[in-house]
XYZ file of C-alpha atoms in Angstrom:
275
model
C 41.955 -79.394 -25.885
C 41.483 -79.265 -29.807
C 42.905 -75.801 -31.671
C 40.797 -75.145 -33.845
C 41.242 -72.578 -36.985
C 37.922 -71.375 -36.284
C 38.702 -70.136 -32.317
C 38.122 -66.314 -31.957
C 42.527 -65.726 -31.735
C 42.758 -67.182 -35.278
C 40.891 -64.546 -36.787
C 43.090 -61.835 -34.905
C 46.145 -64.111 -35.770
C 45.688 -64.472 -39.779
C 44.877 -59.838 -39.647
C 48.494 -59.984 -37.810
C 50.229 -62.412 -40.540
C 48.637 -60.041 -43.426
C 49.964 -57.082 -41.291
C 53.443 -58.211 -42.585
C 52.636 -58.299 -46.151
C 53.983 -55.483 -47.770
C 52.321 -53.200 -50.361
C 53.614 -53.345 -53.252
C 51.741 -50.998 -55.363
C 53.026 -47.732 -55.829
C 51.272 -44.438 -54.328
C 48.037 -43.584 -55.849
C 47.637 -47.285 -57.946
C 44.376 -49.476 -57.616
C 45.488 -52.888 -55.966
C 43.120 -55.786 -57.347
C 41.622 -57.886 -54.507
C 42.713 -61.026 -54.180
C 40.367 -62.647 -51.173
C 41.836 -66.321 -52.553
C 45.247 -65.209 -51.353
C 44.555 -63.857 -48.286
C 42.580 -66.814 -47.716
C 45.498 -69.079 -48.267
C 47.757 -67.056 -46.218
C 45.118 -67.585 -43.288
C 44.957 -70.882 -43.922
C 48.918 -71.510 -43.776
C 49.183 -69.064 -40.822
C 46.589 -70.689 -38.562
C 48.239 -74.050 -39.597
C 51.412 -72.980 -39.111
C 50.316 -71.954 -35.498
C 48.388 -75.304 -34.489
C 51.515 -76.843 -35.483
C 53.430 -75.297 -32.788
C 51.095 -76.708 -29.686
C 50.643 -79.962 -30.696
C 52.034 -81.277 -27.729
C 49.739 -78.776 -25.674
C 46.413 -80.339 -27.170
C 44.660 -81.949 -23.984
C 46.622 -81.063 -21.343
C 45.808 -78.500 -18.262
C 47.128 -77.135 -14.762
C 50.554 -77.995 -14.772
C 51.172 -80.740 -17.330
C 50.037 -77.670 -20.035
C 52.224 -75.537 -18.508
C 55.168 -78.233 -19.006
C 54.110 -79.179 -22.006
C 54.123 -75.053 -23.062
C 57.496 -74.601 -21.063
C 58.750 -77.632 -23.376
C 57.638 -75.158 -26.722
C 58.885 -72.329 -25.808
C 62.174 -72.949 -24.294
C 63.893 -73.273 -27.907
C 64.532 -69.362 -28.850
C 66.908 -67.640 -30.514
C 68.665 -64.766 -28.439
C 68.808 -60.988 -28.726
C 71.951 -59.339 -27.087
C 70.806 -56.004 -24.796
C 72.151 -53.935 -27.124
C 70.479 -55.599 -30.209
C 67.038 -54.999 -27.979
C 67.037 -51.349 -29.159
C 66.432 -52.058 -32.972
C 64.670 -54.661 -32.456
C 62.113 -53.013 -30.260
C 61.788 -50.420 -33.298
C 60.318 -53.525 -35.782
C 58.230 -55.547 -32.921
C 56.608 -52.162 -31.588
C 56.438 -49.864 -34.626
C 53.428 -47.626 -35.003
C 51.323 -49.278 -38.001
C 50.224 -45.518 -38.985
C 54.043 -43.846 -38.802
C 56.674 -46.292 -39.941
C 59.200 -43.688 -38.126
C 57.835 -44.235 -34.650
C 56.963 -46.715 -32.181
C 54.505 -47.046 -29.878
C 55.130 -46.582 -26.222
C 53.431 -49.259 -23.895
C 52.065 -47.204 -21.170
C 51.990 -43.920 -22.304
C 50.005 -44.937 -25.579
C 52.140 -42.387 -27.213
C 53.616 -42.218 -31.050
C 57.343 -41.241 -30.558
C 60.144 -41.120 -32.982
C 62.668 -44.264 -33.288
C 65.334 -42.132 -32.958
C 64.742 -40.741 -30.169
C 65.736 -43.808 -27.918
C 68.372 -43.080 -25.240
C 68.425 -41.788 -21.546
C 67.010 -38.583 -21.781
C 64.034 -37.188 -19.894
C 62.120 -37.344 -22.777
C 63.919 -40.121 -24.437
C 61.799 -43.525 -24.531
C 64.128 -46.655 -23.031
C 63.999 -50.298 -22.655
C 61.216 -51.277 -20.231
C 61.259 -54.776 -18.433
C 57.579 -55.438 -17.812
C 58.985 -58.339 -15.825
C 61.243 -56.144 -13.584
C 64.796 -57.452 -13.573
C 65.343 -57.232 -9.849
C 62.593 -59.440 -9.374
C 64.751 -62.557 -9.842
C 67.808 -60.326 -10.371
C 68.485 -61.632 -13.870
C 69.434 -57.983 -14.897
C 70.147 -57.085 -18.629
C 71.866 -60.891 -18.865
C 70.911 -62.548 -22.189
C 67.828 -64.223 -21.567
C 65.271 -63.391 -19.224
C 67.090 -60.080 -19.596
C 67.240 -59.290 -22.931
C 63.619 -61.577 -23.612
C 61.256 -59.476 -26.516
C 57.938 -61.072 -25.327
C 58.475 -58.790 -22.188
C 60.701 -55.820 -23.201
C 58.960 -52.805 -24.697
C 58.970 -48.912 -25.306
C 58.647 -46.699 -22.561
C 59.312 -42.912 -22.233
C 62.266 -42.608 -19.800
C 60.784 -40.748 -16.930
C 57.168 -43.043 -16.897
C 59.610 -46.569 -17.182
C 61.429 -44.780 -13.291
C 57.642 -44.154 -12.233
C 56.927 -47.811 -12.385
C 60.271 -48.894 -11.403
C 60.342 -52.282 -10.059
C 56.666 -52.142 -8.553
C 54.749 -55.209 -8.817
C 51.166 -55.279 -10.710
C 47.656 -54.432 -9.363
C 44.940 -51.254 -9.480
C 44.501 -47.950 -7.729
C 46.699 -45.216 -7.224
C 47.355 -41.797 -8.179
C 47.650 -40.713 -11.905
C 51.041 -41.349 -13.799
C 52.462 -38.195 -15.828
C 52.791 -38.901 -19.436
C 50.863 -42.051 -19.149
C 47.154 -41.085 -19.606
C 44.834 -44.147 -17.824
C 47.870 -45.358 -15.844
C 47.609 -45.441 -11.766
C 50.539 -45.920 -9.236
C 51.192 -45.980 -5.435
C 54.280 -47.094 -3.416
C 53.864 -50.689 -4.518
C 51.868 -51.643 -7.684
C 51.760 -50.199 -10.846
C 48.269 -50.267 -12.961
C 48.770 -49.758 -16.918
C 45.945 -48.183 -18.995
C 43.151 -50.083 -20.097
C 44.268 -50.527 -24.015
C 47.720 -52.966 -22.776
C 46.027 -54.417 -19.577
C 45.888 -58.270 -21.291
C 48.972 -57.310 -22.936
C 50.936 -56.743 -19.844
C 49.108 -59.845 -18.290
C 50.690 -61.822 -20.978
C 54.043 -60.924 -21.237
C 54.293 -61.890 -17.668
C 52.666 -65.146 -17.665
C 54.724 -65.741 -20.341
C 58.198 -65.111 -18.517
C 56.609 -67.692 -15.519
C 56.484 -70.423 -18.135
C 59.452 -69.711 -20.423
C 61.929 -69.595 -17.315
C 61.532 -72.187 -14.441
C 64.725 -72.590 -13.366
C 66.947 -73.953 -15.929
C 69.255 -72.156 -18.221
C 71.267 -71.024 -15.115
C 68.289 -68.579 -14.441
C 65.672 -68.200 -11.757
C 62.010 -69.770 -11.459
C 59.873 -66.943 -12.154
C 56.416 -67.224 -11.074
C 53.391 -65.284 -10.521
C 51.495 -65.006 -7.115
C 48.955 -63.004 -5.335
C 51.134 -60.472 -3.886
C 52.572 -56.685 -4.178
C 56.114 -56.203 -2.684
C 57.807 -59.047 -3.969
C 61.076 -57.131 -4.271
C 64.169 -59.478 -5.351
C 61.750 -63.101 -5.181
C 61.885 -64.479 -8.183
C 57.925 -63.441 -8.620
C 55.492 -61.034 -9.450
C 52.121 -59.916 -8.540
C 49.173 -60.050 -8.334
C 47.837 -63.427 -10.262
C 43.999 -62.562 -9.390
C 44.453 -59.643 -11.270
C 46.467 -60.307 -14.121
C 43.882 -62.976 -14.842
C 40.840 -60.406 -14.895
C 43.241 -58.347 -17.259
C 43.860 -61.141 -19.711
C 40.052 -61.052 -20.460
C 39.278 -57.621 -20.124
C 41.228 -57.120 -22.356
C 42.145 -60.053 -25.042
C 44.802 -59.735 -27.479
C 44.668 -57.179 -30.716
C 45.744 -57.087 -33.789
C 49.101 -54.866 -32.410
C 49.690 -57.670 -29.649
C 49.515 -60.278 -32.333
C 51.486 -58.802 -34.853
C 54.404 -58.390 -32.217
C 54.001 -61.878 -31.339
C 54.299 -62.899 -35.159
C 57.393 -60.812 -35.617
C 58.797 -61.961 -32.823
C 58.770 -65.382 -34.249
C 59.566 -64.633 -37.741
C 62.506 -62.215 -37.568
C 63.663 -62.975 -33.894
C 63.337 -65.563 -31.028
C 61.718 -67.836 -33.649
C 59.087 -68.621 -30.602
C 56.200 -67.256 -29.321
C 53.857 -65.929 -26.588
C 51.316 -69.098 -26.526
C 48.613 -66.831 -24.859
C 48.524 -64.453 -27.311
C 47.693 -67.386 -29.517
C 45.218 -68.901 -26.379
C 44.603 -66.228 -23.655
C 41.985 -69.024 -22.496
C 44.901 -71.189 -21.624
C 45.915 -68.753 -18.845
C 42.684 -69.831 -16.654
C 43.388 -73.392 -17.499
C 46.814 -72.726 -15.749
C 46.402 -70.753 -13.094
């Protein structure tokens, strides 16, 4: 598979990259457009991402999964305490730099309200840490690619359930549903959830002293190092492609914290190539 800078994901990645460039003009002043500078930044970003995946070109199935694992397994690690401050950067509200966006709730909430209180936000493990029993150990337990801010109560409601469709509405998380064995996130982050879980299944393959994480087509996986349902996750990946927020988040994790990427944000088409 030749990686083309004209692929649809490239345009979104360019938006994400440009979002990282600080505005230097003072309030009320005019900024002069520099389309040639924007084009250069876009080309540089695209080339940089292309270079990350050279070893994956032309591969499918298990070979592609192995190639991606080898690409993303080298990373800097964040401590569990360090996750608090990292999430304040990765999940910052684009419209309000004092806030973060809660993943399931979609609510913009003050960065300073992190903690364990009922109306605080805390660190949601999208791949539930009991699925593989990795807890909060540095590694999968602190990997920013699947950790997101969420309301404490909503986080508790999700618990360690697998992901599937249906159930009753979740209070404080409009558009999300849950039943006894599964959780369905709101439409705007269904693809985000799928790509986070699939990243984990590729990144953690039994090395590093941790379990081999895999996706399957079941719920009630309990403490097994597995999570489902893959058939639903594949639908969500197509239904909700990467947006600018998710792409920016991937870039910030790469640039500032872990220095590895979620390949399914850069190439969502690879989901069907592997599973």
